[in-house]
Every structure is written in C-alpha cells, then in structure tokens.
mmCIF file with all atom_site columns, C-alpha atoms and ligand atoms in Angstrom:
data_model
loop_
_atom_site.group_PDB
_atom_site.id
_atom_site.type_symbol
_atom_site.label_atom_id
_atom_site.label_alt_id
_atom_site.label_comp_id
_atom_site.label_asym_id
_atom_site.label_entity_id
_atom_site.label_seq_id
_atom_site.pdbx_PDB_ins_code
_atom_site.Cartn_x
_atom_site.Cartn_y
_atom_site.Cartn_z
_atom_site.occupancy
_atom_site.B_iso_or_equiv
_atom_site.pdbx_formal_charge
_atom_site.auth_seq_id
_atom_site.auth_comp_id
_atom_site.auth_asym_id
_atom_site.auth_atom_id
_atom_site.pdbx_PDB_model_num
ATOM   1   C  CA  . UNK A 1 1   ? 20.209  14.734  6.086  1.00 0.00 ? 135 UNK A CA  1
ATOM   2   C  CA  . UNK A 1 2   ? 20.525  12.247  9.004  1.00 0.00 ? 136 UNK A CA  1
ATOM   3   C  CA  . UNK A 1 3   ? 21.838  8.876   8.995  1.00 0.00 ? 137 UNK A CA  1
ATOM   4   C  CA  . UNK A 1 4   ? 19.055  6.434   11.303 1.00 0.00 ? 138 UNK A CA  1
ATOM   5   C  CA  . UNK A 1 5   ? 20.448  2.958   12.505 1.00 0.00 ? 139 UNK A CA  1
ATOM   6   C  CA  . UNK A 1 6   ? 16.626  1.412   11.490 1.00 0.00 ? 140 UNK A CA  1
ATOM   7   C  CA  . UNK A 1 7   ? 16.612  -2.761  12.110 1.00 0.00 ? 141 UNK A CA  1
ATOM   8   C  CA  . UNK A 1 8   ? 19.986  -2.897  11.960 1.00 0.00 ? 142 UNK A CA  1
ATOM   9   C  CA  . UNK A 1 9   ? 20.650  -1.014  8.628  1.00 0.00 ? 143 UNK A CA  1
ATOM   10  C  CA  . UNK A 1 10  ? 21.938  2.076   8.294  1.00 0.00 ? 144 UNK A CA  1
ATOM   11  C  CA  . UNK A 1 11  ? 19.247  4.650   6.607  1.00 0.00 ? 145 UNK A CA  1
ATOM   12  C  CA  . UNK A 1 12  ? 20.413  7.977   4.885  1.00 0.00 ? 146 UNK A CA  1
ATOM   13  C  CA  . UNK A 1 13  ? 16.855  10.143  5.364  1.00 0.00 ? 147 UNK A CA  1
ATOM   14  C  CA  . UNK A 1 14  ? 15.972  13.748  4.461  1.00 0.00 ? 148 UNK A CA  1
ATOM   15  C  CA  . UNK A 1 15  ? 13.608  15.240  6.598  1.00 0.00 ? 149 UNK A CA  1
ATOM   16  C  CA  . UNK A 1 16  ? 12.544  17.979  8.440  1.00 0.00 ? 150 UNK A CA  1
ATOM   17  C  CA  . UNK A 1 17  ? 14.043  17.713  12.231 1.00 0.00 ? 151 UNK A CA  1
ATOM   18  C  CA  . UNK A 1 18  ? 10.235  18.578  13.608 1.00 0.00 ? 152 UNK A CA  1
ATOM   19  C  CA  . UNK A 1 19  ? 8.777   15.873  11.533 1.00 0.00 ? 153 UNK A CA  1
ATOM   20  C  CA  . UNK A 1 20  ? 8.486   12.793  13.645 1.00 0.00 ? 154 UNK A CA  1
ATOM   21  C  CA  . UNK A 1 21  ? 9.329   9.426   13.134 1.00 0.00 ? 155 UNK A CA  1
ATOM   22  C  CA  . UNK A 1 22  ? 6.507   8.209   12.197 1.00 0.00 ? 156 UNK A CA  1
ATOM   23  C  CA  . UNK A 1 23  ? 6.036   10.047  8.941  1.00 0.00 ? 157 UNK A CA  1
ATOM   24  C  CA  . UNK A 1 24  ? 9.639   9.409   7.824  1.00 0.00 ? 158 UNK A CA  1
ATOM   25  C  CA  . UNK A 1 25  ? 8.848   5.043   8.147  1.00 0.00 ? 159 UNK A CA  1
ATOM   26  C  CA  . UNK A 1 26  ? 5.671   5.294   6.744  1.00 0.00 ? 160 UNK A CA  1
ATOM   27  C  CA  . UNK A 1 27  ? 6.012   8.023   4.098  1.00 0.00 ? 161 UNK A CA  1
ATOM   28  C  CA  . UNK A 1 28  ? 9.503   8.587   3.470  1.00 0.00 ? 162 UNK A CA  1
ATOM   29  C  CA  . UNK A 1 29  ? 10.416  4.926   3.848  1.00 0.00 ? 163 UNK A CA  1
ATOM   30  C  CA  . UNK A 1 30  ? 7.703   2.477   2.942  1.00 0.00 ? 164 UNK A CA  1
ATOM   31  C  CA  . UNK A 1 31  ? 7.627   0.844   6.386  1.00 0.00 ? 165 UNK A CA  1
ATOM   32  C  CA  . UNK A 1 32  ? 3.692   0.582   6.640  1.00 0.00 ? 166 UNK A CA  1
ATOM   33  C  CA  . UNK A 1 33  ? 4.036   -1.656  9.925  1.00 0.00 ? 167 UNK A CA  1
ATOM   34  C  CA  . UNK A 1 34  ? 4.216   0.489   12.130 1.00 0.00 ? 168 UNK A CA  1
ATOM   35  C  CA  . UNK A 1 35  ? 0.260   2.088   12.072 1.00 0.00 ? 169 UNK A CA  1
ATOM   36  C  CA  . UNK A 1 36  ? -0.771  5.507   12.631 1.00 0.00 ? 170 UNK A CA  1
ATOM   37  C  CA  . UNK A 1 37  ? -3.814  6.064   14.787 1.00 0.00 ? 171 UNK A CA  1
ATOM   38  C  CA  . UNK A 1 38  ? -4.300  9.357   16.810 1.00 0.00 ? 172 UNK A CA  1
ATOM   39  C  CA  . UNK A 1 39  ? -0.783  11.286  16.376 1.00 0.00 ? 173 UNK A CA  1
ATOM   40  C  CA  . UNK A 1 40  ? -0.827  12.863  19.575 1.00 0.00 ? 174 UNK A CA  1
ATOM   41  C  CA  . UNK A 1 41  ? 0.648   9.700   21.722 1.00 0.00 ? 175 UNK A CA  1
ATOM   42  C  CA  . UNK A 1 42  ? -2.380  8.286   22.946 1.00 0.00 ? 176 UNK A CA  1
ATOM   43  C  CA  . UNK A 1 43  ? -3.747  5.500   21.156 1.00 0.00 ? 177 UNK A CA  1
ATOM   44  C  CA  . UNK A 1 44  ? -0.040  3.587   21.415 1.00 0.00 ? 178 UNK A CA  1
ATOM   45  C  CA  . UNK A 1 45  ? -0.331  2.400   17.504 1.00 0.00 ? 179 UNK A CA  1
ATOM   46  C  CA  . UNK A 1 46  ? 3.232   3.904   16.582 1.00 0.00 ? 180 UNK A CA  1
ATOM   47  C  CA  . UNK A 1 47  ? 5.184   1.727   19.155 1.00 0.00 ? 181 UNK A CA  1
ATOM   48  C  CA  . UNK A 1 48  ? 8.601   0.916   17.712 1.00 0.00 ? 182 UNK A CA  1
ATOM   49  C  CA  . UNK A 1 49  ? 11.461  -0.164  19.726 1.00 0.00 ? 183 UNK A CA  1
ATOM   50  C  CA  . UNK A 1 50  ? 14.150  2.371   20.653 1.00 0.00 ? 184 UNK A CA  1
ATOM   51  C  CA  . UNK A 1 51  ? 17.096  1.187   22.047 1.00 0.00 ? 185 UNK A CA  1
ATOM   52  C  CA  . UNK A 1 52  ? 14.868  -1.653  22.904 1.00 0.00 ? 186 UNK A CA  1
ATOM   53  C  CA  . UNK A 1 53  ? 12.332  0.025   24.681 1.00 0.00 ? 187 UNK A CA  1
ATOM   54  C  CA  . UNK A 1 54  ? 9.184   0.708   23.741 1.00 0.00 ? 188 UNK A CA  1
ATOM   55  C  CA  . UNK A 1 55  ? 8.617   3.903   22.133 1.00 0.00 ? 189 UNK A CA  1
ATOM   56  C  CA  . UNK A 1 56  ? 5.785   6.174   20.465 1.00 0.00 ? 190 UNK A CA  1
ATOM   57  C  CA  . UNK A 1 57  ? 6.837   6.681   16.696 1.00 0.00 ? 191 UNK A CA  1
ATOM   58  C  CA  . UNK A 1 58  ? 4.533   9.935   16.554 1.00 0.00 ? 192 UNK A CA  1
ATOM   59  C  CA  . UNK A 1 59  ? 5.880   11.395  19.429 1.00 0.00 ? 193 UNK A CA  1
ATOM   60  C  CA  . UNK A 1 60  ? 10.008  10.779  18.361 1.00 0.00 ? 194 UNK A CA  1
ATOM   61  C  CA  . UNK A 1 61  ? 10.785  13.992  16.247 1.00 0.00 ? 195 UNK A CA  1
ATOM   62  C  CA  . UNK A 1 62  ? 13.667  13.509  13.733 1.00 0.00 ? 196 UNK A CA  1
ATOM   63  C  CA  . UNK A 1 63  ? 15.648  15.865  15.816 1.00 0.00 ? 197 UNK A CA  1
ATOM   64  C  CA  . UNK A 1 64  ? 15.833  13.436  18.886 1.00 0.00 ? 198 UNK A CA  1
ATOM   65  C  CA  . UNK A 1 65  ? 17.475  10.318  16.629 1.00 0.00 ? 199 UNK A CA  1
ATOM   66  C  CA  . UNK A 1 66  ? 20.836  9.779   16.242 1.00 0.00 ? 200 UNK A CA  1
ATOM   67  C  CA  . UNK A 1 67  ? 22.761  6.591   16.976 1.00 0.00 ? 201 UNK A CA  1
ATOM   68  C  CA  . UNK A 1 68  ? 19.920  4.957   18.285 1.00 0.00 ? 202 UNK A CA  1
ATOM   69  C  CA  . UNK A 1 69  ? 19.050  1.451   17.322 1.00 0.00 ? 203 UNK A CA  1
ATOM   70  C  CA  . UNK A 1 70  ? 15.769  1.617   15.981 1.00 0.00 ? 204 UNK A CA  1
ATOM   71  C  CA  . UNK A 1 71  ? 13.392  -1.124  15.562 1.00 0.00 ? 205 UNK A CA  1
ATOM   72  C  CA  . UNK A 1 72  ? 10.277  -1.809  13.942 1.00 0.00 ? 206 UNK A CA  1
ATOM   73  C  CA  . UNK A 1 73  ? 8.044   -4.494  12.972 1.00 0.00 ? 207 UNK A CA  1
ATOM   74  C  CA  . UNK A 1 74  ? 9.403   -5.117  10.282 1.00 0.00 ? 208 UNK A CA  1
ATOM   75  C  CA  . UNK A 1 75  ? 12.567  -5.642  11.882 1.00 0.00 ? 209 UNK A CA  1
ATOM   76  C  CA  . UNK A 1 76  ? 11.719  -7.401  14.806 1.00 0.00 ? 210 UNK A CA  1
ATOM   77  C  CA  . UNK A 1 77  ? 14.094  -10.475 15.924 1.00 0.00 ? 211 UNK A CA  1
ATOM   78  C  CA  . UNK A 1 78  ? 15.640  -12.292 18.572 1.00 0.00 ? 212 UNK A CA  1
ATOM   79  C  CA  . UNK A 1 79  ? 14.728  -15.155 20.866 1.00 0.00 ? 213 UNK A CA  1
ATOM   80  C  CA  . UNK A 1 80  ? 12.394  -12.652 22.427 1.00 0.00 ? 214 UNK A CA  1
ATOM   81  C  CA  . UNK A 1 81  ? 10.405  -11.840 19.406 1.00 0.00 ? 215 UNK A CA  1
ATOM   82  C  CA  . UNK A 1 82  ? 10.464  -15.621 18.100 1.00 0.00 ? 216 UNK A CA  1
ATOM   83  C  CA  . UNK A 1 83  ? 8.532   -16.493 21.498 1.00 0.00 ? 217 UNK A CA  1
ATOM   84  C  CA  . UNK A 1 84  ? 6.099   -13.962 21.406 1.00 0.00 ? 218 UNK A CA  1
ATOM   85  C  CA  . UNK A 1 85  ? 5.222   -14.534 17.741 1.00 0.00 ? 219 UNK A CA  1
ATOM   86  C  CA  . UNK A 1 86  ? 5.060   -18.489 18.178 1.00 0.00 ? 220 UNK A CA  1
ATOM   87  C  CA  . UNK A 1 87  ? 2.371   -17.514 21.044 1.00 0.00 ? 221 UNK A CA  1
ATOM   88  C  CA  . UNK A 1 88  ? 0.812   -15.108 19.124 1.00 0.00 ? 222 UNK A CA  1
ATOM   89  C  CA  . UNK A 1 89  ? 0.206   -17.618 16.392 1.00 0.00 ? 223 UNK A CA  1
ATOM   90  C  CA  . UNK A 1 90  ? -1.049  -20.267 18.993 1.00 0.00 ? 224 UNK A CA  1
ATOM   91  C  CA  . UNK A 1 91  ? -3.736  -18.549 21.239 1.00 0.00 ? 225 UNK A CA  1
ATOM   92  C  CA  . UNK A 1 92  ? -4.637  -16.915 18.226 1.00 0.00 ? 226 UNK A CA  1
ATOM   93  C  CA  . UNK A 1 93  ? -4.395  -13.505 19.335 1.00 0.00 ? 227 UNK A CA  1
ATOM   94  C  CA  . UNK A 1 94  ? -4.876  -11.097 16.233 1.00 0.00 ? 228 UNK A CA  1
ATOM   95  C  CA  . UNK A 1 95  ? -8.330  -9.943  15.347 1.00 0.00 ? 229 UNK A CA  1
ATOM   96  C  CA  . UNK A 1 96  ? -8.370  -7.137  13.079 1.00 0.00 ? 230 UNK A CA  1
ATOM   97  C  CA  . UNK A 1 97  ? -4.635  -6.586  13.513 1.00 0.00 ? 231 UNK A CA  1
ATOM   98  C  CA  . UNK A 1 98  ? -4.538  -3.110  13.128 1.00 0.00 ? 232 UNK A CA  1
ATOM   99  C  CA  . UNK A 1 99  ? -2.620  -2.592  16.758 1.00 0.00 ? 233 UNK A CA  1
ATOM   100 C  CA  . UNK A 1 100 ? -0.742  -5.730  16.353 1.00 0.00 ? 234 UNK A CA  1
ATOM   101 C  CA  . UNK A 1 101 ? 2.476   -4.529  15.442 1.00 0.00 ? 235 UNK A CA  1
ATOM   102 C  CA  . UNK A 1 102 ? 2.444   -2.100  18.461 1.00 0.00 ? 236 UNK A CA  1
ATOM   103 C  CA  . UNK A 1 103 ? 1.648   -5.059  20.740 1.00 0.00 ? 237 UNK A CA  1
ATOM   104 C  CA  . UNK A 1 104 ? 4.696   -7.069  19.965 1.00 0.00 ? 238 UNK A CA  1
ATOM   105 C  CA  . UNK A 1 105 ? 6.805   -4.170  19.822 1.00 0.00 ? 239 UNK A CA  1
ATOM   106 C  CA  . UNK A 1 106 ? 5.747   -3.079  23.100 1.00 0.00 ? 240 UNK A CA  1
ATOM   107 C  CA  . UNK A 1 107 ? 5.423   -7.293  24.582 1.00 0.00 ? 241 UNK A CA  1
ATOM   108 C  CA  . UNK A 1 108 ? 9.344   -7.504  23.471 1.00 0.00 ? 242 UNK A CA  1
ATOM   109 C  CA  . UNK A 1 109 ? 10.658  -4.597  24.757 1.00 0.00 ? 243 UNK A CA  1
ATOM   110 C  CA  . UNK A 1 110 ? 9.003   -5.757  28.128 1.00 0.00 ? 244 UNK A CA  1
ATOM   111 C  CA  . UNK A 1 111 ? 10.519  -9.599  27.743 1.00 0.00 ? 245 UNK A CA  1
ATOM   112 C  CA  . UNK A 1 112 ? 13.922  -7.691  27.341 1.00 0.00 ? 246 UNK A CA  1
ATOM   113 C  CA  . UNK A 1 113 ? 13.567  -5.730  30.750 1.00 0.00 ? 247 UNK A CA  1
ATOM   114 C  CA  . UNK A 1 114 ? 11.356  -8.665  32.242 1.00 0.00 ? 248 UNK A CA  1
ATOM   115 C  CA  . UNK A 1 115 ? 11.569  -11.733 31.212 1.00 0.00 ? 249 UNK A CA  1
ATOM   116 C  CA  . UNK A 1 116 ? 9.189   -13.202 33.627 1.00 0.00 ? 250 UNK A CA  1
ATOM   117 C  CA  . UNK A 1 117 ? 6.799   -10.484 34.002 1.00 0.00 ? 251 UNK A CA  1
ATOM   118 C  CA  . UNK A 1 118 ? 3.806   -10.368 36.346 1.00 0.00 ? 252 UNK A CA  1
ATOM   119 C  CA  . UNK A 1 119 ? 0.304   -9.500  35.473 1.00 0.00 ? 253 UNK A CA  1
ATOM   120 C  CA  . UNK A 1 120 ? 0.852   -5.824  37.239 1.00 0.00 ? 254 UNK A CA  1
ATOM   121 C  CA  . UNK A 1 121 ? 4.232   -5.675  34.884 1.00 0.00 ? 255 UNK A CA  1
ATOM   122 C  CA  . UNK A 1 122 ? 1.944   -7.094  31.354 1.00 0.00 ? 256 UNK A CA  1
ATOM   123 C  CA  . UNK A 1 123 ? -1.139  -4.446  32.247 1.00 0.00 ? 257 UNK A CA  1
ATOM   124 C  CA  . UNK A 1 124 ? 1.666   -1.479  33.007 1.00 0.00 ? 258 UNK A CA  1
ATOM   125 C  CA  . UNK A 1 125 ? 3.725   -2.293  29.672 1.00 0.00 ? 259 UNK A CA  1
ATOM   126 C  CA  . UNK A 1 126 ? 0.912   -2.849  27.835 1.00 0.00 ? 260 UNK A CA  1
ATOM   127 C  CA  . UNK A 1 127 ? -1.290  -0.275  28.588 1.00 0.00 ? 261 UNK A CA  1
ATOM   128 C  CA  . UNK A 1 128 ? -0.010  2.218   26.255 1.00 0.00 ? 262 UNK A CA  1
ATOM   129 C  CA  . UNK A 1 129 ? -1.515  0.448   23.245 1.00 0.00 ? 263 UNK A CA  1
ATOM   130 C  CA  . UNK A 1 130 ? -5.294  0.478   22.851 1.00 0.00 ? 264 UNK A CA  1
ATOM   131 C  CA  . UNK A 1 131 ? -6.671  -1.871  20.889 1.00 0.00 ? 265 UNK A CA  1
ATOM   132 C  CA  . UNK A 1 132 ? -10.552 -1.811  20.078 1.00 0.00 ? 266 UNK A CA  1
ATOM   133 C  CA  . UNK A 1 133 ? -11.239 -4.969  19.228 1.00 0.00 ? 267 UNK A CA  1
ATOM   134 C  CA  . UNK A 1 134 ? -10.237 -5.883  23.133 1.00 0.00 ? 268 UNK A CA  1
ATOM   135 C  CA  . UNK A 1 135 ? -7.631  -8.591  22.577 1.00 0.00 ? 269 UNK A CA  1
ATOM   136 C  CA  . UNK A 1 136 ? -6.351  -7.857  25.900 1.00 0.00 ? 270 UNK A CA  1
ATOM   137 C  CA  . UNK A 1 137 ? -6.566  -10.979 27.725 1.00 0.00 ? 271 UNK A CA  1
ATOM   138 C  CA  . UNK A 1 138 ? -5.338  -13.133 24.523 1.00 0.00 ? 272 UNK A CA  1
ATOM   139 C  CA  . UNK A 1 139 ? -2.331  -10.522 24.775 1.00 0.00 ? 273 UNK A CA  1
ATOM   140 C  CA  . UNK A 1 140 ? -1.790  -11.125 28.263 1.00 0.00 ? 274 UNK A CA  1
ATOM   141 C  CA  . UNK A 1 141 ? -1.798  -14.940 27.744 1.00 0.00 ? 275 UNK A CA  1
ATOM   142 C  CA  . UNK A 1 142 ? 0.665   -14.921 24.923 1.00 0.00 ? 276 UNK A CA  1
ATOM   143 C  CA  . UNK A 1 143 ? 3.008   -12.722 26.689 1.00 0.00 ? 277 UNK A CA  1
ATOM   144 C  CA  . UNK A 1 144 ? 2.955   -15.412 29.441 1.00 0.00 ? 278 UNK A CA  1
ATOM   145 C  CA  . UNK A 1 145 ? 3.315   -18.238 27.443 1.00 0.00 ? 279 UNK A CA  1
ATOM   146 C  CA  . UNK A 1 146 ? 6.561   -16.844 25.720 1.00 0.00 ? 280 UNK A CA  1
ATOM   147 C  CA  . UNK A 1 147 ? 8.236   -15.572 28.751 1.00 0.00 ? 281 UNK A CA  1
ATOM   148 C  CA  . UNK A 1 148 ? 7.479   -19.918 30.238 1.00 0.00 ? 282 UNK A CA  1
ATOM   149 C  CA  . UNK A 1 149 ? 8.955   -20.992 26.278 1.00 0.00 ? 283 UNK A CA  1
ATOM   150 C  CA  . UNK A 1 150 ? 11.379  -18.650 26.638 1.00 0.00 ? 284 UNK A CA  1
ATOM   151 C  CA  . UNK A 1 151 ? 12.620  -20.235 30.067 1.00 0.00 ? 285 UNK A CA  1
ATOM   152 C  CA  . UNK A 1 152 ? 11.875  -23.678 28.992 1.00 0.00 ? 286 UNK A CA  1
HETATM 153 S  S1  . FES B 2 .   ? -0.305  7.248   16.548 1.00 0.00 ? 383 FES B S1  1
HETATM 154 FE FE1 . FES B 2 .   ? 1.238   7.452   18.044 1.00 0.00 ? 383 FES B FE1 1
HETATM 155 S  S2  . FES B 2 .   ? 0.195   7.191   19.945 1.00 0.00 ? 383 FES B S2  1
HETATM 156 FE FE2 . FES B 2 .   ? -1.418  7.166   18.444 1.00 0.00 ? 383 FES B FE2 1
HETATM 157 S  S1  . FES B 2 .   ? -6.742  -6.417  17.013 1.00 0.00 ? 384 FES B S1  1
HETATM 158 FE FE1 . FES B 2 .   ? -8.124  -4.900  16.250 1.00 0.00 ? 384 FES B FE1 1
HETATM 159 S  S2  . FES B 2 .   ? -7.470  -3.063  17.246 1.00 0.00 ? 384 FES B S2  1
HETATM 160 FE FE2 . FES B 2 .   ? -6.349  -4.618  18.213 1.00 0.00 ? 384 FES B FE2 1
#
C-alpha cells in the first residue's frame, strides 16, 4: 500500500512497486487523461507534473513516489494552467487531441520555471512530446500568448 499526494488529494493505492505510474492512473484509478503511447519514454504521451515538473508517467515506477505532489490533467490549475488553456482554446490548437494533455502538462511546468520563455526554451521543453498530427507551431504560439496574458 502507498499513500500518493495525486492533484492535491491524498490517494491510498495498492500496487506493485515496479509497476509504473502510469498503469496505477489509468487502470487502478480511472484517470484516462493522461494517454499511453509507446511505454518506453519516448513518445512523451504520459507527461504528468511532478513536483511541478514535467515528468514521464511510464517511466515513474511506484517505488520512486512518495510525498510528491503529483499532477495530472485532470488536476491541472493555477494562473499558469488558466493561461495556457484560454490560448489553447483561442489559436485553436487541438487536432486529434490525443497528445494534448501531455502538451499542457509539459507547457505549465515550463511557465512555472519560465515564465517568459524563448523559442530555444518552448522547442527544449516541448520536445519530449511528439505529436503526429504536427501541432507544433500552434503549440508554440499558445505557449507565447499565455506567458504575454500571464504578464499582462
Ligand atoms: S507512453 Fe510514456 S513516453 Fe510514451
Ligand atoms: S493533436 Fe493529434 S497527436 Fe497531437
């Protein structure tokens, strides 16, 4: 049994201390936001937030948590997270949506450590999370345009 600090909530969960994060949100928990694409921390889908960075949810094994502050999608707050989304609802950035939630998990975690973040600074952060249907430059636009609401 371990006790997960997940969006602010405390989570009694019973798993395996191999079994990685992933599984335990998706499976053990019901969080479905957080998507699973390749498993082996390449294709950036799992991002969550850990202790507001950005984090791979298939690549965190059980064993690693314990009074972290985990966040997900379906968690995700704050002035930094109310910016991005407002963008993200403005330039229209979603197409399929499948790496969405990684995105904004990964765009917040980078307002938190940047809030006025460069190109260079978007394209490093960001890089981690493929996404096929090539939203990149909408991404990229967004992030900009919360980080100028956010100062405004
Ligand atoms: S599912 Fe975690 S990096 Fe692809
Ligand atoms: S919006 Fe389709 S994979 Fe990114």
């Amino acid at each position: 049994m371990a006790v997960l600090n997940i969006n602010g909530r405390k989570v009694l969960v019973n798993a395996d201390p191999d079994m990685p994060l992933l599984w335990v949100l998706r499976c053990d928990l019901g969080m479905t936001g957080t998507k699973f694409g390749c498993g082996v921390g390449i294709c950036g889908a799992c991002t969550i937030n850990l202790d507001d960075a950005a984090c791979l949810a298939c690549q965190t094994p059980m064993s690693s948590l314990h009074t972290q502050k985990i966040t997900t999608i379906e968690g995700l707050q704050g002035a930094e997270a109310q910016a991005l989304k407002a963008a993200w609802i403005d330039l229209d950035v979603v197409q399929c949506g499948y790496c969405q939630s990684a995105q904004l998990m990964a765009a917040c975690a980078l307002l938190k450590h940047k809030p006025d973040p460069t190109d260079a600074d978007i394209d490093e952060a960001m890089t981690p999370v493929v996404c096929r249907c090539g939203t990149y430059p909408r991404v990229r636009a967004a992030i900009h345009q919360a980080a100028k609401a956010r100062k405004s």
